Tab-separated table of C-alpha atoms and ligand atoms in Angstrom:
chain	number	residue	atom	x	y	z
A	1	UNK	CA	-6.484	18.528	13.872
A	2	UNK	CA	-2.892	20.243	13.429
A	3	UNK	CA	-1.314	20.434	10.133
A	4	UNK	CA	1.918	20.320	8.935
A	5	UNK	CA	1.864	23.298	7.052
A	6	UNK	CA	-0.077	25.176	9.731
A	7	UNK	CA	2.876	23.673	12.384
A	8	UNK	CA	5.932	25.721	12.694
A	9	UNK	CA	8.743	23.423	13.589
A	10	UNK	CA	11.134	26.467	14.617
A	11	UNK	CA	13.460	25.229	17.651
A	12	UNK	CA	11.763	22.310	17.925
A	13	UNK	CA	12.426	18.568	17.748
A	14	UNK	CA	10.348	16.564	15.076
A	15	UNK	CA	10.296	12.667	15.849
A	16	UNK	CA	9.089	11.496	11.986
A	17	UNK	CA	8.232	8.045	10.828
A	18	UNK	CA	8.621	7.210	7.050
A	19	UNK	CA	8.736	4.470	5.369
A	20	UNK	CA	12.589	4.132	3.784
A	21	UNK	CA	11.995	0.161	4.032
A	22	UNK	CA	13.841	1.016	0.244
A	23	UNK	CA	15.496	-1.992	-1.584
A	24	UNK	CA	19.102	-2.731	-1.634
A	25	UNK	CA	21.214	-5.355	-4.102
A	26	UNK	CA	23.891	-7.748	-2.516
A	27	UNK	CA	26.135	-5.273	-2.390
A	28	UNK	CA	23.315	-3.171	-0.119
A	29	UNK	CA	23.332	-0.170	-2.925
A	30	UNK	CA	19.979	0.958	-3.044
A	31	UNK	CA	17.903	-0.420	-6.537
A	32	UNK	CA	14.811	2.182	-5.537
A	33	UNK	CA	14.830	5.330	-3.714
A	34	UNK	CA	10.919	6.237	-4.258
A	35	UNK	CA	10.165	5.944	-0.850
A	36	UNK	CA	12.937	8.269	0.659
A	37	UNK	CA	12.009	10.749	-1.712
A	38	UNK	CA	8.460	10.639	-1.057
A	39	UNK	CA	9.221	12.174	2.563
A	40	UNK	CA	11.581	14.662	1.339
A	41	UNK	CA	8.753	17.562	1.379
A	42	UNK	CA	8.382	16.341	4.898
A	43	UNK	CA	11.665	16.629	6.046
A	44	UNK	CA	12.591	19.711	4.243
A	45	UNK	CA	9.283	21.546	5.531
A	46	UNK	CA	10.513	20.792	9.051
A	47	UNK	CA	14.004	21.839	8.861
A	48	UNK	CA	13.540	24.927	6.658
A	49	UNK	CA	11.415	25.923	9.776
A	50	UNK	CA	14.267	25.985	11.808
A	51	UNK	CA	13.336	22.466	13.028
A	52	UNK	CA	15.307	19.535	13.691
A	53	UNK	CA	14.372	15.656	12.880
A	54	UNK	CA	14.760	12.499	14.464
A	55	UNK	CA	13.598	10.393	11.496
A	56	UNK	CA	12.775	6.456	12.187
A	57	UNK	CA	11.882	3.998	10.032
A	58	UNK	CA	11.919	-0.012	9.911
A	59	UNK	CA	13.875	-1.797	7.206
A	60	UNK	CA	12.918	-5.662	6.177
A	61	UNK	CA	12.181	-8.021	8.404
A	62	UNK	CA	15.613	-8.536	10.589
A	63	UNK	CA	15.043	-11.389	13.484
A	64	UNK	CA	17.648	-10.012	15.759
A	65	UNK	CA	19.213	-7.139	17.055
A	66	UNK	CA	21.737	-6.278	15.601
A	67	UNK	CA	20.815	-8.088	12.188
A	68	UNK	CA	23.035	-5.860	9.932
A	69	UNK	CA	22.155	-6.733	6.818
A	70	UNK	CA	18.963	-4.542	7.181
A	71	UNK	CA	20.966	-1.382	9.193
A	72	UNK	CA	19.649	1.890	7.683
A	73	UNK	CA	23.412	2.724	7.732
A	74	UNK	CA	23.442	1.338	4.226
A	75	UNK	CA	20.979	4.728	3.186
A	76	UNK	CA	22.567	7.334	6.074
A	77	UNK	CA	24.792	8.511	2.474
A	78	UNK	CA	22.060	8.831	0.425
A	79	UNK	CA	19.583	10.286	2.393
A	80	UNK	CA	22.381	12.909	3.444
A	81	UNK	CA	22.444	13.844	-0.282
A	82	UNK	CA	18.960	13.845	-0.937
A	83	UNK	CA	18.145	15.848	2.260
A	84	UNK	CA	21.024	18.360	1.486
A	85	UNK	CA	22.446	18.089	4.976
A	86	UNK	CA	24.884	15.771	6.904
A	87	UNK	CA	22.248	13.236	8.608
A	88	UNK	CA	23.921	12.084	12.204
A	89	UNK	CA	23.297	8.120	12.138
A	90	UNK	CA	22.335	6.656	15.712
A	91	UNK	CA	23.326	3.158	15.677
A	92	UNK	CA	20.781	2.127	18.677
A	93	UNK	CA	17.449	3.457	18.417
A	94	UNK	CA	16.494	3.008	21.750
A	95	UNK	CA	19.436	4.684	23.386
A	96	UNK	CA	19.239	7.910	20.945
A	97	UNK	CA	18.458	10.453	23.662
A	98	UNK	CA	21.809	11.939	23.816
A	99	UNK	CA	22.375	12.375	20.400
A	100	UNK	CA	18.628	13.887	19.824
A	101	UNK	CA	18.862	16.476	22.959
A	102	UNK	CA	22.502	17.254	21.215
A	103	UNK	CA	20.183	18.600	17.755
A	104	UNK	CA	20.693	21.933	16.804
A	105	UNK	CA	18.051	23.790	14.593
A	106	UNK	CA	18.613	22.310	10.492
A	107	UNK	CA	20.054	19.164	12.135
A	108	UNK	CA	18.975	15.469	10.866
A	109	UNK	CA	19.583	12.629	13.008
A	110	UNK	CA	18.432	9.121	11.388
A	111	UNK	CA	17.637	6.061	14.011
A	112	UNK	CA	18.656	2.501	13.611
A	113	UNK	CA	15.988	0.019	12.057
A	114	UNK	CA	13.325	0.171	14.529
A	115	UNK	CA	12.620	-3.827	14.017
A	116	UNK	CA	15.695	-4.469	15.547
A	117	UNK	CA	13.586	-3.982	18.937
A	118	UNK	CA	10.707	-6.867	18.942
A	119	UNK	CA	8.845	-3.951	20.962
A	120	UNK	CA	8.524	-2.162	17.510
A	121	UNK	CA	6.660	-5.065	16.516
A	122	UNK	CA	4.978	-5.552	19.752
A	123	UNK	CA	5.543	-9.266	18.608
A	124	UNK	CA	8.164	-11.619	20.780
A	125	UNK	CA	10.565	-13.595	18.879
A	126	UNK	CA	11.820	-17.173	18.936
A	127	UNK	CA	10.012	-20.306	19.083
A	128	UNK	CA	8.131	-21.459	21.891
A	129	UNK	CA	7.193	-24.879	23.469
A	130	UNK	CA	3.522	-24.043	24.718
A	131	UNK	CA	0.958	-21.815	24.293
A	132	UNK	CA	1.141	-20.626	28.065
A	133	UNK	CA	4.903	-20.149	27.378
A	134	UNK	CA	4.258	-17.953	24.048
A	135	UNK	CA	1.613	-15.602	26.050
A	136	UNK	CA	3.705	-15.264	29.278
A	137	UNK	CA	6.358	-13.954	25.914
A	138	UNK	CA	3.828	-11.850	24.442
A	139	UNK	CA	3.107	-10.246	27.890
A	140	UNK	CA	6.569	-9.110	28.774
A	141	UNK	CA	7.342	-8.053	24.995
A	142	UNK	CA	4.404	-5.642	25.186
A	143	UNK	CA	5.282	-3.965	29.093
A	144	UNK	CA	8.663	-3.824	26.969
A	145	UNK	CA	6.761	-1.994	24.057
A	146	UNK	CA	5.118	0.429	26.448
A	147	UNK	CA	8.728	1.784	27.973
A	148	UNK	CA	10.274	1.448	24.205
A	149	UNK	CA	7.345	3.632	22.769
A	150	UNK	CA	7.848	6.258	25.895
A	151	UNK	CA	11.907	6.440	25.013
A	152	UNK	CA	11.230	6.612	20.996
A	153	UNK	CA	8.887	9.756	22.245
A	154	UNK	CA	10.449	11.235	24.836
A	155	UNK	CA	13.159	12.106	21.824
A	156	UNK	CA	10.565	14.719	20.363
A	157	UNK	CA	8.382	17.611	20.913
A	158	UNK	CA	5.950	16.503	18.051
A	159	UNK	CA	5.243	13.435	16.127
A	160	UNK	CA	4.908	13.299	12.395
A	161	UNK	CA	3.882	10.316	10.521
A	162	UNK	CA	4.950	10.338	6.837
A	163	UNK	CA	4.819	6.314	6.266
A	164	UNK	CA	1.499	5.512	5.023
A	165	UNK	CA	2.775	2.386	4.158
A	166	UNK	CA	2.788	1.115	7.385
A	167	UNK	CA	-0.740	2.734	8.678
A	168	UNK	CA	-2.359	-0.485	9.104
A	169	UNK	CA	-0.039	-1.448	11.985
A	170	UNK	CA	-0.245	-0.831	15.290
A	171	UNK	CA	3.376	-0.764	16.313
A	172	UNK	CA	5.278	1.649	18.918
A	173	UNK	CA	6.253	4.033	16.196
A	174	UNK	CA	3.159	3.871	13.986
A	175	UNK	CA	0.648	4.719	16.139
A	176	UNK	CA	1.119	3.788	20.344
A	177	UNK	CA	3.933	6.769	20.647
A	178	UNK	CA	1.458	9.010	18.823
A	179	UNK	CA	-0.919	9.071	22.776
A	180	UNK	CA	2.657	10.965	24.248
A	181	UNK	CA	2.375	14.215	22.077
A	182	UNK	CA	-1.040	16.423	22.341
A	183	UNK	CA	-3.132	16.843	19.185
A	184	UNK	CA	-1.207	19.647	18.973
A	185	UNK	CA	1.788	18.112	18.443
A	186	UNK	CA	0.935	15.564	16.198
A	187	UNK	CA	0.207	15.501	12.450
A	188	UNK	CA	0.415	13.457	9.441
A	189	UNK	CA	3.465	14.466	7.015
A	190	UNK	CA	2.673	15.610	3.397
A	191	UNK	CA	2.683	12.205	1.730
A	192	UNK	CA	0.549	10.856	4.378
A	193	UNK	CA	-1.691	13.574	3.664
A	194	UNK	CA	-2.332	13.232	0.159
A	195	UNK	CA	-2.751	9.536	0.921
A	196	UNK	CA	-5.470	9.767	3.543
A	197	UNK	CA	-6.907	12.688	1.265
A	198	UNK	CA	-6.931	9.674	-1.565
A	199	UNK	CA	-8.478	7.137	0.353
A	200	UNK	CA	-11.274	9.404	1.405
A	201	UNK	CA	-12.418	10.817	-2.136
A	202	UNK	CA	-13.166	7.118	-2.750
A	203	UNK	CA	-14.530	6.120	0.197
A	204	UNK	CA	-16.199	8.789	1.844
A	205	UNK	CA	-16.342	12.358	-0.774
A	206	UNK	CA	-17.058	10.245	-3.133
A	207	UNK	CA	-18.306	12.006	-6.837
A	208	UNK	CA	-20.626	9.609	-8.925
A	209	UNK	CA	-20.465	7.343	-10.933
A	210	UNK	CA	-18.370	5.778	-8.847
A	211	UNK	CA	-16.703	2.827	-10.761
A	212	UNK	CA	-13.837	0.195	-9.172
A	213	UNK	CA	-12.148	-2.253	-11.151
A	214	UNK	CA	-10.385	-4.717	-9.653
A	215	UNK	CA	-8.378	-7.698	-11.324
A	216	UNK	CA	-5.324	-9.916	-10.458
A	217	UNK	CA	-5.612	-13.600	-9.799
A	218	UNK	CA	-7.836	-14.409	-7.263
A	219	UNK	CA	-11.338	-13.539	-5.883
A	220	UNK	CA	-10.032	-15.340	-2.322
A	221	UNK	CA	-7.287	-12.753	-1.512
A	222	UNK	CA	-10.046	-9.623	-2.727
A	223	UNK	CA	-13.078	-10.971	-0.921
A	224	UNK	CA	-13.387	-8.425	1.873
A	225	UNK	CA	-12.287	-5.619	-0.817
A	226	UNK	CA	-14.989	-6.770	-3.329
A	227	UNK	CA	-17.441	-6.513	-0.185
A	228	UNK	CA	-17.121	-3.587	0.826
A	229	UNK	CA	-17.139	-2.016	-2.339
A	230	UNK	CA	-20.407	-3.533	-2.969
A	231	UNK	CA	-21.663	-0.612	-0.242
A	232	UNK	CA	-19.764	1.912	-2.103
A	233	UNK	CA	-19.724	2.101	-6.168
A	234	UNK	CA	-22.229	2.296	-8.872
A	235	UNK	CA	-20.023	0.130	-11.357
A	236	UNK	CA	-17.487	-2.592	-10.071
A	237	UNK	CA	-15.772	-3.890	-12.896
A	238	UNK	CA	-14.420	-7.616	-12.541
A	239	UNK	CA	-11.328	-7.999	-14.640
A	240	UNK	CA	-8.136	-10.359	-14.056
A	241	UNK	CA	-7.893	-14.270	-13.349
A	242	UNK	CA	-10.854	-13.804	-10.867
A	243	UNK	CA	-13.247	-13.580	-14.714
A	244	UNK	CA	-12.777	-16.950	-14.580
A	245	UNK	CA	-14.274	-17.991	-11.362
A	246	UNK	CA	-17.084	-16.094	-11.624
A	247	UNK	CA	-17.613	-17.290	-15.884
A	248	UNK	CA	-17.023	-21.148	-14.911
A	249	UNK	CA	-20.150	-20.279	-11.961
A	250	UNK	CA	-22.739	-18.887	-14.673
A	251	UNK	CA	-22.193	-21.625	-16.178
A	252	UNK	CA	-19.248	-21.010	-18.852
A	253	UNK	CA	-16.414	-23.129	-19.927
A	254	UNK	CA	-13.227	-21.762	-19.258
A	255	UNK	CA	-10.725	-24.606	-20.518
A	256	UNK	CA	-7.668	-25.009	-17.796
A	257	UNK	CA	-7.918	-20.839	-16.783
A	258	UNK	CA	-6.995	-19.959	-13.307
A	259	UNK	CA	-10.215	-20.532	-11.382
A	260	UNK	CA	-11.155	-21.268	-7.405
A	261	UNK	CA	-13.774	-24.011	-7.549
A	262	UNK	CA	-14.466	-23.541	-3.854
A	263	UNK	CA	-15.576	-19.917	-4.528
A	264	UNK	CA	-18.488	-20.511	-7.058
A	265	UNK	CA	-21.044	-20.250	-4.406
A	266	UNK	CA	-19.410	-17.051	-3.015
A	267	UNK	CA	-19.043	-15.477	-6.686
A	268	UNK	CA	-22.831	-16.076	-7.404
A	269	UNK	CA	-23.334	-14.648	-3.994
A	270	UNK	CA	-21.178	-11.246	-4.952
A	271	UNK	CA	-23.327	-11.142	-7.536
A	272	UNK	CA	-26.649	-11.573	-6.203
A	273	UNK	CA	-24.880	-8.640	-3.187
A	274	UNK	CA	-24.709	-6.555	-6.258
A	275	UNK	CA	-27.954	-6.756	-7.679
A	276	UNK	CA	-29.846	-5.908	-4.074
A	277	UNK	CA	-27.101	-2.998	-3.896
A	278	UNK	CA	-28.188	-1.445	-7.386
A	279	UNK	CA	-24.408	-2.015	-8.353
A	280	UNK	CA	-24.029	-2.534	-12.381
A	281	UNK	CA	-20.980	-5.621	-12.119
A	282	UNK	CA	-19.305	-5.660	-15.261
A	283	UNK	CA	-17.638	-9.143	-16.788
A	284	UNK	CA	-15.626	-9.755	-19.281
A	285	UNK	CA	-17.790	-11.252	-22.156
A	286	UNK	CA	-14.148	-12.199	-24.240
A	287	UNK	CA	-10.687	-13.256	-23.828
A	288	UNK	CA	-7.443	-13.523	-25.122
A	289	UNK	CA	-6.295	-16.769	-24.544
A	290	UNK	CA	-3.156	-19.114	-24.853
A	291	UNK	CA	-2.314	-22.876	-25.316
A	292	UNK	CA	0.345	-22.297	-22.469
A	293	UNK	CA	1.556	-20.276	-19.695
A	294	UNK	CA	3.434	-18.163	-21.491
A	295	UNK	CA	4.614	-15.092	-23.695
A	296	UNK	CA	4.919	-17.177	-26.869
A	297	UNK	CA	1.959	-19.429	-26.627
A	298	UNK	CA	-0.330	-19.827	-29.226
A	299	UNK	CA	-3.383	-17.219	-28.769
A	300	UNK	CA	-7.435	-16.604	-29.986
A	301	UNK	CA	-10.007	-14.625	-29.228
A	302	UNK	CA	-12.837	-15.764	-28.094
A	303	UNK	CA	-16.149	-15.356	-26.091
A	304	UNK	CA	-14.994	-15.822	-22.226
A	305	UNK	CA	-17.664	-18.575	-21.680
A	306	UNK	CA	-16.390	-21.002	-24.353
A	307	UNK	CA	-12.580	-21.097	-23.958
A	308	UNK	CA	-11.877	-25.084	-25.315
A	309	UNK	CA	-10.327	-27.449	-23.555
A	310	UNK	CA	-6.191	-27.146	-23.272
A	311	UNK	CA	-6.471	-23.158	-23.218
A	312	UNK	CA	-6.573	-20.348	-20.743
A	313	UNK	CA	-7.342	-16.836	-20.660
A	314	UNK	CA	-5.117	-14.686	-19.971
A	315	UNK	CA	-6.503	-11.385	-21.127
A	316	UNK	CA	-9.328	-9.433	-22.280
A	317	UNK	CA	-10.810	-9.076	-25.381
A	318	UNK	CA	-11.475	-6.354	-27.375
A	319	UNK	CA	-15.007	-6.497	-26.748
A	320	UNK	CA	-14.401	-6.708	-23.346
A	321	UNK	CA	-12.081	-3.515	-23.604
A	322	UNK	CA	-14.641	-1.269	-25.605
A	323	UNK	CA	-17.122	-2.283	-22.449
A	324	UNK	CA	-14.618	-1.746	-19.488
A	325	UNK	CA	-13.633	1.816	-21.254
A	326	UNK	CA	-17.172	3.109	-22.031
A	327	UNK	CA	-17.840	2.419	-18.066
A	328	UNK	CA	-14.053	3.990	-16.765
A	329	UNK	CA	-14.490	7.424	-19.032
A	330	UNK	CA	-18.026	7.730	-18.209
A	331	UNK	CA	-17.192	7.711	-14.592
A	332	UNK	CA	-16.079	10.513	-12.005
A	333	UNK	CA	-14.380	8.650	-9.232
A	334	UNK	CA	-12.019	5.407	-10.189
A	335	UNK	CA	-10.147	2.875	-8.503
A	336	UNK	CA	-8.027	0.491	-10.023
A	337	UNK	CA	-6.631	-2.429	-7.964
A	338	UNK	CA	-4.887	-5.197	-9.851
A	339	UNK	CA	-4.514	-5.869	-14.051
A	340	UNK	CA	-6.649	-7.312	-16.384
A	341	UNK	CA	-4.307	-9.965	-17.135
A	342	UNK	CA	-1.150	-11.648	-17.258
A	343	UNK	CA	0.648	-8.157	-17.786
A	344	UNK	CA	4.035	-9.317	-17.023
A	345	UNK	CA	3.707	-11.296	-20.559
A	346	UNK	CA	3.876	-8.858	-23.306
A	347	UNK	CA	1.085	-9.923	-25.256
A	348	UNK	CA	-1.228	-9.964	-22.641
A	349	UNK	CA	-0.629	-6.432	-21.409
A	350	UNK	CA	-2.949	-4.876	-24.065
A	351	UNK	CA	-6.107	-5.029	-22.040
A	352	UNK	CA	-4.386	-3.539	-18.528
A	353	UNK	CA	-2.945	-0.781	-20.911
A	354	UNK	CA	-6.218	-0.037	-22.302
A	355	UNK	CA	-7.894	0.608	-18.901
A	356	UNK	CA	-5.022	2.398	-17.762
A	357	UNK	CA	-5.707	4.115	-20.994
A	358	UNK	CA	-9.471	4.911	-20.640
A	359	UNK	CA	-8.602	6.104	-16.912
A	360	UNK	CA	-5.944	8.828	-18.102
A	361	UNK	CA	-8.858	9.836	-20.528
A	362	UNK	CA	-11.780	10.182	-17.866
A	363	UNK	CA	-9.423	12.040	-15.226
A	364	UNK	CA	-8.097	14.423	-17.967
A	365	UNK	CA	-11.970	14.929	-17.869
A	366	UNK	CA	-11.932	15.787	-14.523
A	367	UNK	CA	-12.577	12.571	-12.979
A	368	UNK	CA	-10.995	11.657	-9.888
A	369	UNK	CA	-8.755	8.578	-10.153
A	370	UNK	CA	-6.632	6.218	-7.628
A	371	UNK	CA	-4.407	3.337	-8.529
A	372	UNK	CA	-2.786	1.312	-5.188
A	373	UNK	CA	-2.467	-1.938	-4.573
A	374	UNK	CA	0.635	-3.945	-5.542
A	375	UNK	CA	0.641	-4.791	-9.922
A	376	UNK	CA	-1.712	-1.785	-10.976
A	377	UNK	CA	0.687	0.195	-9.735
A	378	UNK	CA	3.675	-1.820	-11.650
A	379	UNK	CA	1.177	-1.140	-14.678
A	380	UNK	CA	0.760	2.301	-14.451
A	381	UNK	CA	4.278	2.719	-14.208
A	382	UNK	CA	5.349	0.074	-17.071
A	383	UNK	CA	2.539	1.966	-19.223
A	384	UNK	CA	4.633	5.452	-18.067
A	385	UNK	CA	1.100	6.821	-17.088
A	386	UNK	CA	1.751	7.549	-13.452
A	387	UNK	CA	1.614	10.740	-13.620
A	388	UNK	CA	-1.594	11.041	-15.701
A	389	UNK	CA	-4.023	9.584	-12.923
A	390	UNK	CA	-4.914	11.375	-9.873
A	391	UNK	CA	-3.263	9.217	-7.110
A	392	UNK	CA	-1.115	6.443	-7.566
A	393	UNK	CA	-0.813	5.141	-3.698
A	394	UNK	CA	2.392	4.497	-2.315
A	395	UNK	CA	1.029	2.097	0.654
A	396	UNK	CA	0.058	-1.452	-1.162
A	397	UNK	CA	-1.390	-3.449	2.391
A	398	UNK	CA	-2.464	-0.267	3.814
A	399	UNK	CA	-4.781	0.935	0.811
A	400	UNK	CA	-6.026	-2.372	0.766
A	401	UNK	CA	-7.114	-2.199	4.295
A	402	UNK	CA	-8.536	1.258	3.817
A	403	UNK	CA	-10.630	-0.040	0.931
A	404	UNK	CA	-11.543	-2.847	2.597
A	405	UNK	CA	-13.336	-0.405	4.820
A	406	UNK	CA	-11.004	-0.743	8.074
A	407	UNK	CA	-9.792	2.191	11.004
A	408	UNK	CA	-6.086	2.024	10.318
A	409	UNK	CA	-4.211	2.600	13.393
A	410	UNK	CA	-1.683	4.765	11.887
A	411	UNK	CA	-4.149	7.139	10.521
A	412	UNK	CA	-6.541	7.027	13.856
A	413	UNK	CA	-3.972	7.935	16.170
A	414	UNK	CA	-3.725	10.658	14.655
A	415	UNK	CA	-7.226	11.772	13.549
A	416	UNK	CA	-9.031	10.182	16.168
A	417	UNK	CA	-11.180	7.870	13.511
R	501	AMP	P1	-2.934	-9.757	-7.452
R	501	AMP	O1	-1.623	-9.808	-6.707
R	501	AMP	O2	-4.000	-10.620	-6.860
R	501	AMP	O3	-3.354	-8.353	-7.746
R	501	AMP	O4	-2.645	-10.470	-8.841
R	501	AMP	C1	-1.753	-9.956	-9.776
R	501	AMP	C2	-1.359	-11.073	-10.648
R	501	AMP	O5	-2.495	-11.614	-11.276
R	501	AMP	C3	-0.399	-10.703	-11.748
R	501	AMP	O6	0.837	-11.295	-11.501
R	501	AMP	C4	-1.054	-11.249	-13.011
R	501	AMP	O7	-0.142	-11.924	-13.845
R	501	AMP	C5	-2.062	-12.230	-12.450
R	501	AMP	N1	-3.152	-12.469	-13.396
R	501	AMP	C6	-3.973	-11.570	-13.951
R	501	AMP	N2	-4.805	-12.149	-14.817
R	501	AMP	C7	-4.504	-13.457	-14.843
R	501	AMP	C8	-5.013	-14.590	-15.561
R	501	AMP	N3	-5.999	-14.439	-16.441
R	501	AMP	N4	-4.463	-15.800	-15.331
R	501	AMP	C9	-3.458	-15.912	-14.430
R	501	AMP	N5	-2.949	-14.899	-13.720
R	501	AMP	C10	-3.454	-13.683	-13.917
């Protein structure tokens, strides 16, 4: 498989795909510029080379084209500063070819939002009267998707793909225009790398004890996560409003607590998955909980099982903490996919802070330790312990996908699997 540090880009044209689907205010001034600086080592590798870059990216979800509010001319500025050169801004991605052939070695030319083609997509827009009239739709938008993927490529003399957070999409620039360039001429970018690299010291390298622990609100919307985990770790920790669920199904009361009562069976089911697995589930066995939804409620402690009527959890306990940690620093691979409770709420951020706690302790002792997936990674960052775990993932639907145990097309067009 070709590299990008083993690919010299010297007088040659680099079509990249990131992700700078960045957020802008009202006044479209960008609030977060994470994502174009995660592809900056990209970018820079290639032109430093002697390379030039057509770099592509979508931006929202725009349902027209043109739909300006989501044109990437809002970021050509930025990105122009960031990059250190003046980027060249072609307003019509799909009639670029004159401006890319026009590239000169250290030149930067960014394309127009992608989505403003429905052939990115691959997905025809508008309503429809009839089925029959939605598929004859569907048909012509992807013959349209095949010529739009050959123009997007024929831009390029190698692909890179930098935008892990769109690797669980099949679109023309995620993975179809990949089949134009040879597998010599097409790579993952850096931040692509390290997130594929991630994904496959937990799923695949994997160093034991391997220990996941996953929380947020629901056991519905982490099912096929939860599953497929069951195949993979030694400890799965349940944390989160999904405790609730699976207390109220052994038999617990759990007062008014966030619970899915048409997932008991399931959650008795996870847990009988676990036992013929060997995999050690770990519950909360107390809670912090509140008279109301809310920061200032009234709160207790108390064993998870007997939470009275009128109350809800919306933390962990201490007990509960002492357990989770003794499992997290005892362990050398971790995952961490959604908080232990209501962290947005001050006083219920104490038990997500003290995993986030216990995993900065276990990786400092050499375990290795990824946090993706939407709120963990707002915790991490509200904790200002980013930087003191392994991985924190970039790509929230794509890691969850990957975890979940599925080929993502961005990644296999590239690697082959
Ligand atoms: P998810 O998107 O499924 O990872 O869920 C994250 C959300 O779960 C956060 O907004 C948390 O506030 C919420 N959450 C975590 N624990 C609880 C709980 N005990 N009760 C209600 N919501 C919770």
């Amino acid at each position: 498989m070709q590299t990008i540090d083993k690919f010299n880009f010297a007088g040659k044209k680099a079509f990249v795909r990131v992700d700078f689907n960045v957020p802008l205010d009202e006044n479209l001034q960008i609030t977060d510029d994470n994502r174009i600086r995660a592809a900056l080592p990209t970018l820079k590798k290639i032109l430093a080379d002697g390379g030039s870059v057509i770099i592509a990216s979508h931006m929202g979800r725009p349902k027209k084209n043109p739909d300006m509010k989501y044109s990437l001319n809002a970021i050509l500025a930025h990105v122009s500063d960031l990059l250190g050169v003046d980027v060249k801004f072609a307003p019509d991605c799909a009639k670029a070819a004159d401006q890319a052939a026009a590239l000169k070695p250290g030149e930067a030319l960014l394309l127009e939002n992608l989505r403003f083609y429905e052939e990115e997509e691959g997905k025809p827009r508008g309503e429809f009267a009839t089925d029959d009239e939605k598929a004859a739709a569907k048909k012509v938008t992807k013959e349209n998707q095949k010529k739009f993927t050959e123009t997007l490529a024929s831009y390029a003399d190698c692909y890179v793909n930098d935008a892990f957070g769109t690797a669980h999409r099949a679109h023309a620039s995620t993975a179809l225009i990949a089949k134009y360039f040879d597998v010599d001429n097409k790579m993952f970018g850096y931040l692509m790398e390290k997130e594929v690299i991630a994904v496959q010291k937990i799923m695949t390298d994997t160093a034991r004890p391997f220990t996941a622990i996953m929380g947020g609100s629901k056991v519905s919307s982490k099912i096929d996560i939860i599953e497929n985990l069951l195949t993979k770790v030694d400890n799965l920790i349940i944390a989160g409003g999904m405790t609730y669920t699976f207390t109220k199904a052994l038999g617990g009361k759990i007062g008014i607590s966030i619970c899915e009562d048409d997932k008991l069976e399931l959650a008795l089911e996870l847990l009988e998955k676990a036992k013929a697995n060997n995999v050690k589930i770990v519950l909360a066995v107390d809670a912090k909980i509140a008279d109301s939804f809310s920061n200032d409620a009234k709160t207790a402690f108390v064993p998870v099982g007997e939470i009275p009527d009128g109350w809800e959890g919306l933390d962990i306990g201490p007990k509960t903490e002492k357990i989770f940690g003794d499992v997290i620093k005892a362990s050398k691979t971790i995952l961490w996919n959604g908080p232990t409770g209501v962290f947005e709420f001050d006083n219920f951020t104490h038990g997500s802070r003290s995993v986030g706690e216990a995993i900065v302790e276990a990786t400092k002792n050499g375990a290795f330790s990824l946090v993706g997936g939407g709120d963990s990674v707002a915790c991490v960052n509200k904790f200002g312990i980013a930087d003191q775990v392994s991985y924190v993932s970039t790509g929230g639907g794509a890691l969850l996908e990957a975890i979940e145990g599925r080929v993502l097309p961005g990644i296999e067009a590239i690697r082959g699997f």
